């Protein structure tokens, strides 16, 4: 059978981390979770492929880990919070990953964020009871 | 008797902790964000809580996907912060209050909230950063703290309505605690943001401000939304804002709004500071 | 559509598994106990379930005191039995049904049961022995299985009333599952027993029989009791019997009683087998 | 302050495993929990005192572990299920522990249990709808 339809499936560009996404990605997320521990990070760094084998990370997941294909990992169900434990120490921020998802540069991604704050103080002034510092 | 003297909301993003560690809170990018905590700090200095209950979500430090509790309550003497994978130096540990924790566990389970009881619990940036922003880095910390973790990571996550009900039950639980303890509840996380997918980077200022206004004065308004509705407006990680309702539910309906501050963007999010006086 | 074809209760004590392993189920001490499973086995052979949901408590294999969830649902492909400290050879692993598990998780959380979702979960004697007693040792097992663990070890534990409500929600969740799956719910553990303290060794036959009769036909009766009431009558470990209510709640009010068997003592407990046909 | 009164406090001879009991006994129960793992059992067997130190089990708890004083451990908050992981492999059953709690022999304890079944079939016959094999 298919996984059941969800009321969030039609939200564009959004992959809600539910059972359907988490299930096939359990092993990769478990590998990423071990990175909380310095000893595990060291063991991975020494022999990445062997570490994948030990943690049961195989096939496309293993390939993406070895290639540091963070975007591929996200698409295959790596949770963004677990993935951050691998990509942030390697100089790839969550903003870099978000930009890559859209095929834009990180600078463009950051500028888009900054644009969200345009006119903010005017909006708050209109609402009236916000502290504006 | 325990007394809920107030509730405060705060962002809990990692960048807040980093900015504090790096001493850049008064640089242009950060100044307006951190200045928004000023009146909250003043209120806290006056209100002098003994203990904060921090409503937050774990981001993969204490909980892995093998066991994802919907609601998890700390029942320990001490809560340690720890390396989340980035090699950062943990902040000093937090002192809990086990007798209060077990009282809350008993009362919440009696009120039919099926919490997970945690006698050992590491606390991540979601717990730590609101305390750092509100109290500054101190050792020892000037208040005791109890973690109340809400699952906002592995869907299905609880609804806004369930979070508000948990807050009401938490309020009742605290009211029935015989010891004199002055408690502030921190609702953390949010506001609108999305970290993953082609829609990464969204922020919805209008929705955030509507949420702030309504959570302050009419929190039931928020329960009209399904989690899909909230994700649609506020982003996949914006769902964290439901945790504010746990704080709000614990307070009186007519708790007084002392302070409202909103800033966007900060890192990837919209960030709101609400201070509600419950006295 | 998923169909709950029935519910069965069973003891889950370690000694049951040992007796099966040692092939002594027809020795005088055990014969009457195991013979009581005969009609349950016949009913199962006729009813042909595809899957059992086993309501049980973990006794310190999958859960330690750092994280004690009130209700925990397995969401894995495979559930492994494992060494519980006595060096026994684990039985073959059990095959789950993840899509059904996640459907249940979504439905239960929507119905405001704050479950803990477990994507990896070891199952102990509490889960294994009822299946062994009802199906005999087989490899592979003839049915799929999903664990639903209830905390009966670390107080506060959920009330009888909450367990019955969970059962009702579980029934609704199953009814709304689109796939054709024939499900039997196993309510395990109990009945009256106490392992610790100067009162160790109590068994209350009258209370056990009253519970069996009422759980079969009038389960709301059981919700009049606080957990203290139940412990007073049935012993500190007798509280496990509240898990039968999860099974019972999932069935129709007028489910047909096919079989009732009671034996005492077996090891330290009173033991009841109820077979309820829900078709 | 004191721990709060519970409605089960007045049940005689019964120690409900609640927060008050579990809290001071966290370390001992954690040590006992590790015995699920053969490697931990071996490590304990090789050097019990060192294992206690490693797991933070100190004072009266450590003394009771080293003396295999299972009754003492129960009284100090060891949970019966966790304790079974230590005492059962050492030939001390849960029934032995129950008997010791009452200061009777295991045979007496077992006879008391058997007595609970006296007249059972007559009781069931009177109720009427029980299967009696
Ligand atoms: Fe967060
Ligand atoms: Fe049991």
mmCIF file of C-alpha atoms and ligand atoms in Angstrom, chain A residues 81, chain B residues 12 57 59 125 189 193 240, ligand 1:
data_model
loop_
_atom_site.group_PDB
_atom_site.id
_atom_site.type_symbol
_atom_site.label_atom_id
_atom_site.label_comp_id
_atom_site.label_asym_id
_atom_site.label_seq_id
_atom_site.Cartn_x
_atom_site.Cartn_y
_atom_site.Cartn_z
ATOM 1 C CA UNK A 81 18.628 19.187 12.844
ATOM 2 C CA UNK B 12 15.916 29.820 21.104
ATOM 3 C CA UNK B 57 11.871 21.217 21.920
ATOM 4 C CA UNK B 59 16.768 19.179 18.445
ATOM 5 C CA UNK B 125 20.171 25.175 22.706
ATOM 6 C CA UNK B 189 11.078 28.698 19.798
ATOM 7 C CA UNK B 193 10.747 30.010 9.772
ATOM 8 C CA UNK B 240 7.550 25.577 17.236
HETATM 9 FE FE1 LIG E 1 14.165 25.248 17.604
#
